[in-house]
mmCIF file of C-alpha atoms in Angstrom:
data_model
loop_
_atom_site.group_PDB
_atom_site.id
_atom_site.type_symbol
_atom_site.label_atom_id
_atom_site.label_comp_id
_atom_site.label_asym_id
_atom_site.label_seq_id
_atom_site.Cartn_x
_atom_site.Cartn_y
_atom_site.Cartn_z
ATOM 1 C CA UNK A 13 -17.913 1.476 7.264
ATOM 2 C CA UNK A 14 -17.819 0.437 11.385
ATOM 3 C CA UNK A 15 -18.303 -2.833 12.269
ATOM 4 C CA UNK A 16 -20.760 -3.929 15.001
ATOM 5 C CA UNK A 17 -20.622 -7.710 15.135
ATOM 6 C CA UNK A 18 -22.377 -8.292 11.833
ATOM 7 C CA UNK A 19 -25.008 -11.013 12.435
ATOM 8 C CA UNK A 20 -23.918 -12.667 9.100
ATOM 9 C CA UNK A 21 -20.258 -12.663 10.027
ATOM 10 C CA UNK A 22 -20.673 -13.616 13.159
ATOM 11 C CA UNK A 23 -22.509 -16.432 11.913
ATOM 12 C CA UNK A 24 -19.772 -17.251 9.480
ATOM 13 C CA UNK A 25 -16.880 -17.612 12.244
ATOM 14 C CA UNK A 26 -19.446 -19.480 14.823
ATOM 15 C CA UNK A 27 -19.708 -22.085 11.392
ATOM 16 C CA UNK A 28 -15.508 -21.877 10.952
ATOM 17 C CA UNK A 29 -14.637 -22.554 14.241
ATOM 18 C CA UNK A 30 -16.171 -26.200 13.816
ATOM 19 C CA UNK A 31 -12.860 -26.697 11.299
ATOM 20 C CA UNK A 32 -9.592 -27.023 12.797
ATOM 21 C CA UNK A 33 -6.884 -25.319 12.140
ATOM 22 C CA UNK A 34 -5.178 -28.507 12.394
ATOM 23 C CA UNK A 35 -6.598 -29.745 9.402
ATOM 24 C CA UNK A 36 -4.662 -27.587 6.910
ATOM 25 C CA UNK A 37 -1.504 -27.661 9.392
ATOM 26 C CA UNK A 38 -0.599 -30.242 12.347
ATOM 27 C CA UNK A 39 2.482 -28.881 13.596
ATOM 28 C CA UNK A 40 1.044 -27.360 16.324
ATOM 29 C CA UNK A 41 -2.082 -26.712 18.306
ATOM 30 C CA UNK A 42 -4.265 -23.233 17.583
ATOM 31 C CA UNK A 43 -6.581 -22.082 18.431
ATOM 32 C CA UNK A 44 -10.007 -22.985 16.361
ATOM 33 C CA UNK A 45 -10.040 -19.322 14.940
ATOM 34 C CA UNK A 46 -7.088 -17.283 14.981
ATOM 35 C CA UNK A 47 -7.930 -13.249 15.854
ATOM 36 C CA UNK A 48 -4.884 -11.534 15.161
ATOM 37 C CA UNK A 49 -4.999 -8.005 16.482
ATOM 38 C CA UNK A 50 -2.697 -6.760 13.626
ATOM 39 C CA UNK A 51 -1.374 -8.004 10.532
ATOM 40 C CA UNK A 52 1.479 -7.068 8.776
ATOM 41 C CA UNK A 53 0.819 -7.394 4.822
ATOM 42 C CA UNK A 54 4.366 -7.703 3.127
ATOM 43 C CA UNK A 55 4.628 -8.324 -0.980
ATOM 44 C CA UNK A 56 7.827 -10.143 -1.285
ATOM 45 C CA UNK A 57 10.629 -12.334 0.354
ATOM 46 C CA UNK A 58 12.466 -9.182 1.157
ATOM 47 C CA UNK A 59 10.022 -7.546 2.420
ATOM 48 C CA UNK A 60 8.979 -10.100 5.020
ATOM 49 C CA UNK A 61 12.669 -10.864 6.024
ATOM 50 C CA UNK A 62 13.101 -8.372 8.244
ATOM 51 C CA UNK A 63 9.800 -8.173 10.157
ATOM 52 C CA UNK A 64 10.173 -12.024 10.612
ATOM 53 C CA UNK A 65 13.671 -11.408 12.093
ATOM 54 C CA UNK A 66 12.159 -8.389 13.782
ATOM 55 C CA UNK A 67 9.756 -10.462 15.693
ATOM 56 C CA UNK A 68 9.222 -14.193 17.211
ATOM 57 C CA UNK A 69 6.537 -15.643 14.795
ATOM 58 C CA UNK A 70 6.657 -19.626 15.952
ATOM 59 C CA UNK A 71 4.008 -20.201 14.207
ATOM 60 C CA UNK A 72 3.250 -20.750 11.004
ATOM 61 C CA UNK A 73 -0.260 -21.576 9.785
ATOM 62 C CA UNK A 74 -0.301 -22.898 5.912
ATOM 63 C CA UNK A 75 -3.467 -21.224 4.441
ATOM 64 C CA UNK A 76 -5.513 -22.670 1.300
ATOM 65 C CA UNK A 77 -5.314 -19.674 -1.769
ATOM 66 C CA UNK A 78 -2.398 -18.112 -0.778
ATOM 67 C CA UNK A 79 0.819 -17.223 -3.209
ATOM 68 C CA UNK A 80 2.229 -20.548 -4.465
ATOM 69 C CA UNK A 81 5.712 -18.962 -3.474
ATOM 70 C CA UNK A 82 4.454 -17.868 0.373
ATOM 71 C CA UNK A 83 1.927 -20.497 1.250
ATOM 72 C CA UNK A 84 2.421 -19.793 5.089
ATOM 73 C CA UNK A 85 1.154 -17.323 7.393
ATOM 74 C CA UNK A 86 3.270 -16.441 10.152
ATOM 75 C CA UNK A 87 2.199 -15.505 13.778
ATOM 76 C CA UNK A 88 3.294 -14.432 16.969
ATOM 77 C CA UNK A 89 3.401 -17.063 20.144
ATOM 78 C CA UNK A 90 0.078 -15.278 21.601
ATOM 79 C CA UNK A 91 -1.358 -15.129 17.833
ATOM 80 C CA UNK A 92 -1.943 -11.210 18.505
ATOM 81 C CA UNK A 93 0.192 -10.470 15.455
ATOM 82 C CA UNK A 94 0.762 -12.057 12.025
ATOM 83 C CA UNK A 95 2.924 -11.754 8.747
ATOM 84 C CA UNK A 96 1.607 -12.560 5.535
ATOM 85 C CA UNK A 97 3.421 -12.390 2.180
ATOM 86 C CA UNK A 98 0.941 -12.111 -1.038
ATOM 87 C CA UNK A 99 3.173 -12.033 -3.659
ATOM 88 C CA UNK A 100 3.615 -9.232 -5.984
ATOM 89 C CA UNK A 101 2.423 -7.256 -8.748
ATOM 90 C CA UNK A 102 -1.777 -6.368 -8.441
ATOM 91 C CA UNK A 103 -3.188 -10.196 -9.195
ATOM 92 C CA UNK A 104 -1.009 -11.856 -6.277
ATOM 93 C CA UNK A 105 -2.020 -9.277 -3.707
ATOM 94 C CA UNK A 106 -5.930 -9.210 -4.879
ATOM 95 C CA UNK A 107 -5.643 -13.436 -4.667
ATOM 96 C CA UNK A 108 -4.268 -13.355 -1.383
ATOM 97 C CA UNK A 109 -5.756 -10.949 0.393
ATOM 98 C CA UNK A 110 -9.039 -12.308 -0.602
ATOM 99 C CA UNK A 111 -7.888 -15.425 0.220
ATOM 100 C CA UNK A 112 -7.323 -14.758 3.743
ATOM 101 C CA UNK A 113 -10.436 -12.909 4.360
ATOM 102 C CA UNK A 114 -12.138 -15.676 3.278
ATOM 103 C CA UNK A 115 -10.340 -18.268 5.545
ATOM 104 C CA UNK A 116 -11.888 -20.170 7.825
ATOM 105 C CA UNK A 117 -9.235 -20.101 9.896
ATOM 106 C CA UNK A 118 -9.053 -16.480 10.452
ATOM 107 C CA UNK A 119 -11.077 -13.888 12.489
ATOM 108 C CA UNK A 120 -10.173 -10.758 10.974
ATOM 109 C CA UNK A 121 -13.038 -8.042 12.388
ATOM 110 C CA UNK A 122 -11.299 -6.119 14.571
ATOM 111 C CA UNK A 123 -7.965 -6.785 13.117
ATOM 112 C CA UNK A 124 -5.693 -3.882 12.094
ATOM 113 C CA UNK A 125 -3.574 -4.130 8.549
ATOM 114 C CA UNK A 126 -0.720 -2.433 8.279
ATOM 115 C CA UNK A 127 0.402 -2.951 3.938
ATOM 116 C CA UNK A 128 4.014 -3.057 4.985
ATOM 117 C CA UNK A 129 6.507 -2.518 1.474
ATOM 118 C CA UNK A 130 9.012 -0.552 -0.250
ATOM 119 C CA UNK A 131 8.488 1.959 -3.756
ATOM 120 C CA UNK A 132 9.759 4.434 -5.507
ATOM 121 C CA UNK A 133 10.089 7.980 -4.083
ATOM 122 C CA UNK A 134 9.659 11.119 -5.741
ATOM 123 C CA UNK A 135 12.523 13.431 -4.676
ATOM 124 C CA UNK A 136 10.602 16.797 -3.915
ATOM 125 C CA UNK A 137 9.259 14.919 -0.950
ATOM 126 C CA UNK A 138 10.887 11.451 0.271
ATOM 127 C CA UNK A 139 14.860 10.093 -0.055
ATOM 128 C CA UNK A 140 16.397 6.924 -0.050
ATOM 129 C CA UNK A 141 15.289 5.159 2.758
ATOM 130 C CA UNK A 142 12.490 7.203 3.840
ATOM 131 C CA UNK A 143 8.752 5.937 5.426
ATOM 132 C CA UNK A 144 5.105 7.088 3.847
ATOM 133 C CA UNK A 145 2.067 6.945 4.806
ATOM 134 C CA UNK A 146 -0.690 7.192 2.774
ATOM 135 C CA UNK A 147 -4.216 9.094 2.654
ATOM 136 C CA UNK A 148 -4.752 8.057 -1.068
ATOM 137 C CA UNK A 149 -3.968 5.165 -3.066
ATOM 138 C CA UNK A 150 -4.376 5.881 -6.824
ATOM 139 C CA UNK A 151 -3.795 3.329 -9.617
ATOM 140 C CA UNK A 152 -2.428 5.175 -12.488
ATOM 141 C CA UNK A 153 -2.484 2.464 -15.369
ATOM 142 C CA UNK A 154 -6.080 2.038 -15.754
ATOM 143 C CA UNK A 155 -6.321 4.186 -18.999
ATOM 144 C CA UNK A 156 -5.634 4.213 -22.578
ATOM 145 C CA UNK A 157 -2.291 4.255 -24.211
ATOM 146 C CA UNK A 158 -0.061 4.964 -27.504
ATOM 147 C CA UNK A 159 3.527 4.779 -28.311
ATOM 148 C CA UNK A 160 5.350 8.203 -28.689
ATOM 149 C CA UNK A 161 6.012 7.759 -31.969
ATOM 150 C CA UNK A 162 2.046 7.269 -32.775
ATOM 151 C CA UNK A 163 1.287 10.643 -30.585
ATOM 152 C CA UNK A 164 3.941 13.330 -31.186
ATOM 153 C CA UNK A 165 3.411 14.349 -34.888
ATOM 154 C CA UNK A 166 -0.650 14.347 -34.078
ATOM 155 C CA UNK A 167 -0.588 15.802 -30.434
ATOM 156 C CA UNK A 168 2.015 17.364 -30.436
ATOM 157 C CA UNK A 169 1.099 18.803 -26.489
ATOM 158 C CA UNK A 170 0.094 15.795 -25.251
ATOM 159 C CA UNK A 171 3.241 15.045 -22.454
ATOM 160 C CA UNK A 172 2.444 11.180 -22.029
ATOM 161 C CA UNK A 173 0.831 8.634 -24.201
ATOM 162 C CA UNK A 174 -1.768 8.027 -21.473
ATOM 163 C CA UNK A 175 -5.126 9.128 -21.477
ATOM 164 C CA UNK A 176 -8.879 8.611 -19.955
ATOM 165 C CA UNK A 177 -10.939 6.032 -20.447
ATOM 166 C CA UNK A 178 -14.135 7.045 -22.421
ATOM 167 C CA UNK A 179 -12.443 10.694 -23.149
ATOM 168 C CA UNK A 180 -10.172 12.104 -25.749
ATOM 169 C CA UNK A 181 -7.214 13.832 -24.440
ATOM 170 C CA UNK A 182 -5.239 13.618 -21.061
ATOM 171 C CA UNK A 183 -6.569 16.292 -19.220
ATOM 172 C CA UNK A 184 -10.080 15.593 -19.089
ATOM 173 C CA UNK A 185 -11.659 13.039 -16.000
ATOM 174 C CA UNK A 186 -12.454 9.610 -17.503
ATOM 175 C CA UNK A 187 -15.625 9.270 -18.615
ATOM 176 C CA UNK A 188 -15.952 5.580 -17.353
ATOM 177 C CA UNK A 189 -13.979 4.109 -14.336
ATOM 178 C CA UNK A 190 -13.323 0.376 -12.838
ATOM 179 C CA UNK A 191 -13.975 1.778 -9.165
ATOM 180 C CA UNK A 192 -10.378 0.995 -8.055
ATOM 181 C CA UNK A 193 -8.823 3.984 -9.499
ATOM 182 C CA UNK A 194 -8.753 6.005 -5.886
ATOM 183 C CA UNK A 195 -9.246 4.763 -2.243
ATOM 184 C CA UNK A 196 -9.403 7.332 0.379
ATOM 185 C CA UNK A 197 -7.796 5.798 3.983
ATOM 186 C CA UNK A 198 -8.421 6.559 7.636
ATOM 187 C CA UNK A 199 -6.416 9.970 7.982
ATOM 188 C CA UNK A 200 -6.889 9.991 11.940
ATOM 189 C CA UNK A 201 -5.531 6.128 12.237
ATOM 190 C CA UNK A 202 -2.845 7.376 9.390
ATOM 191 C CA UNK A 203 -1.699 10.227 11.402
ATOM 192 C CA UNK A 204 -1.141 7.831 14.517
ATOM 193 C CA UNK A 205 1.328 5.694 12.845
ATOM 194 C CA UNK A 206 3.061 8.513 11.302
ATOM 195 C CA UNK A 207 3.439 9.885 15.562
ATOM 196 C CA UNK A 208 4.557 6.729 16.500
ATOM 197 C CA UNK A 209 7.256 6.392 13.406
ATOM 198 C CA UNK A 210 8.719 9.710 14.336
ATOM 199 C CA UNK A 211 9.840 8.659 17.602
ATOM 200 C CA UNK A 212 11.841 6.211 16.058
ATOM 201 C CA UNK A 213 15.625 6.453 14.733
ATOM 202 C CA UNK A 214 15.421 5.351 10.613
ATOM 203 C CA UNK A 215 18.187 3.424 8.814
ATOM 204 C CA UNK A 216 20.121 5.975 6.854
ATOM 205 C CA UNK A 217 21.500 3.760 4.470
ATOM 206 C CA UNK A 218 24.869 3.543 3.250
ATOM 207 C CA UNK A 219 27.761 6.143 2.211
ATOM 208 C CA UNK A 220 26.851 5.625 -1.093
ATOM 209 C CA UNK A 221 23.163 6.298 -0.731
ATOM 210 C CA UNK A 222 25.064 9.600 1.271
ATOM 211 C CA UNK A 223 26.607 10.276 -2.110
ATOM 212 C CA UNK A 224 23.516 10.143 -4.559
ATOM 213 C CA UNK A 225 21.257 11.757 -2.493
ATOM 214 C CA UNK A 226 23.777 15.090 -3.182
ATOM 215 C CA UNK A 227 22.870 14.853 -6.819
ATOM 216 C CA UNK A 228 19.299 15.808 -6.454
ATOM 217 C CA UNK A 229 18.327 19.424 -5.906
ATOM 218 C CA UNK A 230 15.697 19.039 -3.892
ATOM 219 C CA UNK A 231 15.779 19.292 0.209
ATOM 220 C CA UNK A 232 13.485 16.844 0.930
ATOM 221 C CA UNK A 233 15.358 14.271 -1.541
ATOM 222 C CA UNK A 234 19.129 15.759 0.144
ATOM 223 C CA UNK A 235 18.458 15.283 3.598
ATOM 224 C CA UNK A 236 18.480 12.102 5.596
ATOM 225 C CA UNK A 237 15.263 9.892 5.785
ATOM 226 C CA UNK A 238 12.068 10.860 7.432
ATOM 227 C CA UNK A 239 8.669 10.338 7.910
ATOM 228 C CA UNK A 240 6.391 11.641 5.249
ATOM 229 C CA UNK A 241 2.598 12.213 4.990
ATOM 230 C CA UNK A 242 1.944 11.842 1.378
ATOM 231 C CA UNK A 243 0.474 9.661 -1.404
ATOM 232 C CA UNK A 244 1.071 6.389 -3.454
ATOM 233 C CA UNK A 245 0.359 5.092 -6.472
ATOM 234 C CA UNK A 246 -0.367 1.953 -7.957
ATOM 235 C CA UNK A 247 0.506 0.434 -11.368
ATOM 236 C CA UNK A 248 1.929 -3.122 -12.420
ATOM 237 C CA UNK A 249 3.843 -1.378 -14.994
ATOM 238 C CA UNK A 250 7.268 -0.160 -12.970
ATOM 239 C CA UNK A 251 7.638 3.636 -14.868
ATOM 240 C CA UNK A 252 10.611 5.560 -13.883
ATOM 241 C CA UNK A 253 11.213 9.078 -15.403
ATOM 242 C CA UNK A 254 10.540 12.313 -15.643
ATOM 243 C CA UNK A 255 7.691 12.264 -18.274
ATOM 244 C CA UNK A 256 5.910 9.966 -16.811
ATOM 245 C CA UNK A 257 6.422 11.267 -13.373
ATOM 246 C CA UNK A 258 4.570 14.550 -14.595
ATOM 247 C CA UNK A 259 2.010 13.060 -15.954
ATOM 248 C CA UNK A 260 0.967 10.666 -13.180
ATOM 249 C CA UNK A 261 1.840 13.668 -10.642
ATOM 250 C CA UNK A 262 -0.782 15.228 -12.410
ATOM 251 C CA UNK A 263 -3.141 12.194 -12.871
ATOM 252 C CA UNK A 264 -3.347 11.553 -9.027
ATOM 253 C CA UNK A 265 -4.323 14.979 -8.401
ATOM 254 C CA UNK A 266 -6.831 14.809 -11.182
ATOM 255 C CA UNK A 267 -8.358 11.833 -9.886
ATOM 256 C CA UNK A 268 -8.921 13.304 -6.891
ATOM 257 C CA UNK A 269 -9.721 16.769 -7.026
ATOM 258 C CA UNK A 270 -6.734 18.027 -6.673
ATOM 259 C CA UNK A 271 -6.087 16.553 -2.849
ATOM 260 C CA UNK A 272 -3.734 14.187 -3.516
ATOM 261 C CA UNK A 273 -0.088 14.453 -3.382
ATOM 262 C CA UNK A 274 1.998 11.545 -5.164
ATOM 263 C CA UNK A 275 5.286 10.357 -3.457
ATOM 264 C CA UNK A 276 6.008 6.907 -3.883
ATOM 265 C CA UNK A 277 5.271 3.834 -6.070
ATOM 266 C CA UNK A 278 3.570 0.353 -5.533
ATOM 267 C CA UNK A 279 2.647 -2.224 -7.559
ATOM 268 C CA UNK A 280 -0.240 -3.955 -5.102
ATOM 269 C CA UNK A 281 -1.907 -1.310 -2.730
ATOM 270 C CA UNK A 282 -4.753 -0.616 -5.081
ATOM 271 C CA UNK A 283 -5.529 -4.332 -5.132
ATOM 272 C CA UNK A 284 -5.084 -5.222 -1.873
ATOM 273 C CA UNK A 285 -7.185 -2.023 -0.757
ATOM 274 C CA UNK A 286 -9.692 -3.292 -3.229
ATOM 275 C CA UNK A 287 -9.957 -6.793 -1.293
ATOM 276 C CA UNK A 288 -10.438 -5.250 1.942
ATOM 277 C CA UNK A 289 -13.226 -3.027 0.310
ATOM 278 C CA UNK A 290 -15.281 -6.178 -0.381
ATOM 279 C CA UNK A 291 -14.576 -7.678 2.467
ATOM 280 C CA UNK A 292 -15.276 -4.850 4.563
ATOM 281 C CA UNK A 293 -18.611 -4.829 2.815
ATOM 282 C CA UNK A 294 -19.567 -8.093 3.459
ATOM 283 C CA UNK A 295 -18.710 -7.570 7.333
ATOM 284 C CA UNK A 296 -15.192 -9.598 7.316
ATOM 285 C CA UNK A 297 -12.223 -6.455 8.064
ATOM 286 C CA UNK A 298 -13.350 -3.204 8.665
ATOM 287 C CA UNK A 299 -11.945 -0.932 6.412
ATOM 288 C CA UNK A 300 -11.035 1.937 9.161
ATOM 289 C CA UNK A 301 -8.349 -0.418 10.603
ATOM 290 C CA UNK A 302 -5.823 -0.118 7.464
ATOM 291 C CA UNK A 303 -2.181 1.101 7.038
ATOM 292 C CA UNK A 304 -0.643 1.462 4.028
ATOM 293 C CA UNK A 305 3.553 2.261 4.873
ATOM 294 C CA UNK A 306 5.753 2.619 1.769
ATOM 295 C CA UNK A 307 9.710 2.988 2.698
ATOM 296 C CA UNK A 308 11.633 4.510 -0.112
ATOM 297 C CA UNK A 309 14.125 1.864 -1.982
ATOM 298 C CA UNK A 310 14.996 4.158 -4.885
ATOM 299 C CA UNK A 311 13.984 7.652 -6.687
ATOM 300 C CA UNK A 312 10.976 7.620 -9.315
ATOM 301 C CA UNK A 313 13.543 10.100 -11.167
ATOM 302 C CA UNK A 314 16.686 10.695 -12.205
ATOM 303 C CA UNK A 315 19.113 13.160 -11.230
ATOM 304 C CA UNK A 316 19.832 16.363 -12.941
ATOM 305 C CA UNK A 317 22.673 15.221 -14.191
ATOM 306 C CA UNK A 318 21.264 11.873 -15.348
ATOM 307 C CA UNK A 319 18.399 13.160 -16.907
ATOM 308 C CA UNK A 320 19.094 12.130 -20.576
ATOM 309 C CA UNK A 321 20.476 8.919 -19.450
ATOM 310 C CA UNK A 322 17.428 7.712 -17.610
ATOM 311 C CA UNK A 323 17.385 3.941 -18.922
ATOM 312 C CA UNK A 324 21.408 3.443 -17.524
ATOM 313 C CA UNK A 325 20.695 5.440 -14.454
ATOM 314 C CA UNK A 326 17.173 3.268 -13.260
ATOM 315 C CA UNK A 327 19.585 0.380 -14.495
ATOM 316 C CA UNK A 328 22.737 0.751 -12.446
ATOM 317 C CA UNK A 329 22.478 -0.660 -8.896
ATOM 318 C CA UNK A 330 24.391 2.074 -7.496
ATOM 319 C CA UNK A 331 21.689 4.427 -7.589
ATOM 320 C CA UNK A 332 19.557 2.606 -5.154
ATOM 321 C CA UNK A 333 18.824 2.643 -1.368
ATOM 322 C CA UNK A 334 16.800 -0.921 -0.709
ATOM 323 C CA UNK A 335 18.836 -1.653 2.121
ATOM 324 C CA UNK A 336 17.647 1.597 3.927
ATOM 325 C CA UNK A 337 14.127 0.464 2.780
ATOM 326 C CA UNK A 338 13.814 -2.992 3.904
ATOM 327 C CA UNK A 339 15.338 -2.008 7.097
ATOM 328 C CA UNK A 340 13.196 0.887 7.801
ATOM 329 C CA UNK A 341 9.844 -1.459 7.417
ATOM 330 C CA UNK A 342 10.108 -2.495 10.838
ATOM 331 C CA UNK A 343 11.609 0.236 12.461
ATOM 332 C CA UNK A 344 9.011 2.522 11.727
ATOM 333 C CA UNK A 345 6.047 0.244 11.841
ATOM 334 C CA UNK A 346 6.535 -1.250 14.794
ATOM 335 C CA UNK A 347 5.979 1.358 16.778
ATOM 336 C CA UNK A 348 2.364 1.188 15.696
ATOM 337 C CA UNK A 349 2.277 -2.727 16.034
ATOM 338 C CA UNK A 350 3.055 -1.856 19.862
ATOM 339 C CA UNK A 351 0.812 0.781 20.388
ATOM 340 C CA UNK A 352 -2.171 -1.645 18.979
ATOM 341 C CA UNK A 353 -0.786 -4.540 21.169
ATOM 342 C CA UNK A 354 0.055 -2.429 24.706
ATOM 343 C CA UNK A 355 -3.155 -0.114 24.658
ATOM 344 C CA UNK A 356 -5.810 -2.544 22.729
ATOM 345 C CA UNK A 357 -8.518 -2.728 25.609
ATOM 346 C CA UNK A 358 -8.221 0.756 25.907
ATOM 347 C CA UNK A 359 -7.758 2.167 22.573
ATOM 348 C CA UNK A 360 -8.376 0.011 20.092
ATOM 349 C CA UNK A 361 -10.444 -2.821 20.288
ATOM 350 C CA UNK A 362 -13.534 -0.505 19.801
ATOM 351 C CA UNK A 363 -11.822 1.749 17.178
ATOM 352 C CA UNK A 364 -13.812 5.058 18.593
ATOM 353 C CA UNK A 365 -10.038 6.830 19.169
ATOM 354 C CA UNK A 366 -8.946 6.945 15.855
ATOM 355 C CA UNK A 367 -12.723 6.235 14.216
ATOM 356 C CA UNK A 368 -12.407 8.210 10.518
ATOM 357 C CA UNK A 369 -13.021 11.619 10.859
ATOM 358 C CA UNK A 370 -12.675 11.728 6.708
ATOM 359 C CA UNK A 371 -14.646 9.633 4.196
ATOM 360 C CA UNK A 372 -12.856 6.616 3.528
ATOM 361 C CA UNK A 373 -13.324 3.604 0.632
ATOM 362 C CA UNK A 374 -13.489 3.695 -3.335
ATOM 363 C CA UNK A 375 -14.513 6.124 -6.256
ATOM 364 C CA UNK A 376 -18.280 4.400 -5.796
ATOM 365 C CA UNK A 377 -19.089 4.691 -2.412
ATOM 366 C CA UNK A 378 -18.925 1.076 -1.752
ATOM 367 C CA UNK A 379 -18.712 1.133 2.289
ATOM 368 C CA UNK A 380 -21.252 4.168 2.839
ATOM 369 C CA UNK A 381 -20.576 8.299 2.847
ATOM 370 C CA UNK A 382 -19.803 10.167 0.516
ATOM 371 C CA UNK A 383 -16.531 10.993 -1.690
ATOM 372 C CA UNK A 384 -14.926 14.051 -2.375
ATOM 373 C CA UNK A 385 -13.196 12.768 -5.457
ATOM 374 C CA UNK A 386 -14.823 11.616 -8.337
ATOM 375 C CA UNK A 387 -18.021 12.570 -9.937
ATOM 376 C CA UNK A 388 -21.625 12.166 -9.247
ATOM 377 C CA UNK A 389 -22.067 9.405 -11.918
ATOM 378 C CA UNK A 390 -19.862 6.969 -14.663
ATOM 379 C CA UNK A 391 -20.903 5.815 -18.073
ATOM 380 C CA UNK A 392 -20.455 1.664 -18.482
ATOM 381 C CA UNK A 393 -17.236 0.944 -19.571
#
């Protein structure tokens, strides 16, 4: 969906401006309705840490339906670029993003979003401390499940206790859907911020990190951190493993057609994507203008050598690479928080440059076109 000044929006920020901001916070004067040009979505305290050290954000605006825990928005002197924190896990990011759509305070039209966190990494593609950037965003827990001791004497080839809703085995498409398993992204806005990152020299982590990355057999998961085109998944439930690496490998490609290729974790995108959806509908963000970045804290898998100690491995600190990963988050995404700021008139404040090329939205066509995942219809669930 591309905006074009919505009457009905338009009338809803015309009706907004008459609050202000001052009313919820008095520190400081703002403007009636703040416009940011981009804002940087973080889930958690250490997320947000180092784009607030990364940047001057003087102000901070306290907005009504945010996270108990992050109650503040944060924003550049100019107001050009904010910070907000939603919390995490699926319910905190849904809340707040639609809480800040639905501010008052905010002008969000033209803005650009750039989901800014850290995730697992599957080693055939990413390492410690490497940057993705996402096409699809697939949540993997929306299905039915059983204990392995309930499947393996019964189904003895199922590989996971996961399957389908409204179907009877893993392999088969569910028969009835939510419409938040899959969102499809802007690929040409994608591939922008994935130029602009690769100009850019990454945090490598430490000697340690150095050390564990030589376990794996895999390049990609040996070498130092880069810049990766590839997919992420969603799920509240933090899985780690082989098995169920496999399986939701497998389940993302499924989902959608076979284009999709899995490389790191999160525990919000889904959610937050499905906010801007329905706020994108009703004429508030526009869709197009979204980023999702995931940096690379820690492996989804274990080592060879690890592999039948999987529970002690996810478990030791040692293994991990967050420092790489928090530190990377601004490093590689500011490049593209620039690039919006230094070339908006010309490049982005219509959106024609890097307009979709690709259909993006949900599994039910929600913002117009036409998917090339899913299937023609659903049963109710």
């Amino acid at each position: 969906m591309r905006l074009s000044g919505a009457a009905a929006s338009l009338a809803f920020f015309m009706a907004a401006s008459a609050l202000p901001i001052s009313m919820f916070n008095s520190k400081r004067d703002y403007p009636p309705v703040i416009s940011p040009k981009v804002f940087v979505i973080n889930m958690f305290e250490y997320e947000a840490k180092p784009w607030l050290k990364a940047m001057d954000f003087p102000n901070n605006v306290t907005t009504p339906g945010l996270s108990p825990l992050y109650p503040d928005i944060y924003c550049n002197e100019e107001f050009s670029v904010c910070e907000m924190t939603t919390g995490e896990g699926e319910i905190n990011a849904s809340g707040s993003m639609t809480a800040l759509g639905l501010s008052p305070m905010f002008n969000l039209t033209q803005t650009y979003f750039l989901i800014s966190g850290i995730g697992g990494g599957e080693p055939q593609f990413t390492t410690m401390g490497s940057v993705t950037f996402a096409k699809y965003a697939v949540q993997v827990a929306l299905q039915y499940q059983v204990s392995y001791q309930e499947f393996i004497t019964t189904n003895k080839n199922w590989t996971s206790g996961y399957w389908g809703y409204g179907v009877s085995d893993p392999w088969t498409y569910p028969a009835n859907v939510y419409g938040t398993e899959v969102f499809e992204l802007n690929e040409s806005l994608r591939d922008r911020a994935v130029e602009l990152a690769e100009t850019v020299d990454l945090d490598n982590g430490t000697d340690q990190n150095a050390v564990n990355r030589l376990l794996y057999d895999q390049d990609a998961a040996r070498a130092l951190p880069a810049v990766v085109k590839c997919d992420v998944l969603t799920s509240d439930n933090y899985f780690t493993g082989n098995v169920l690496g496999d399986y939701f490998s497998a389940y993302a490609s499924m989902m959608t057609n076979g284009t999709a290729q899995y490389c790191s974790t999160a525990q919000e995108d889904n959610a937050s994507l499905e906010a801007l959806t329905r706020l994108s509908q009703a004429g508030l963000v526009d869709f197009a203008r979204v980023v999702v970045m995931r940096t690379i804290s820690d492996f989804t898998r274990p080592p060879p050598s690890r592999a039948n100690d999987t529970v002690a491995w996810f478990n030791d600190p040692q293994s991990g690479g967050a420092s790489a990963a928090f530190a990377n988050l601004p490093i590689a995404g500011m490049p593209f928080v620039e690039d919006v700021l230094n070339n908006w008139d010309t490049i982005y404040l219509t959106g024609e440059t890097y307009a979709p090329k690709n259909y993006i939205g949900d599994l039910f066509a929600t913002l117009g076109g036409e998917p090339n995942f899913g299937k023609t219809s659903f049963e109710v669930a």
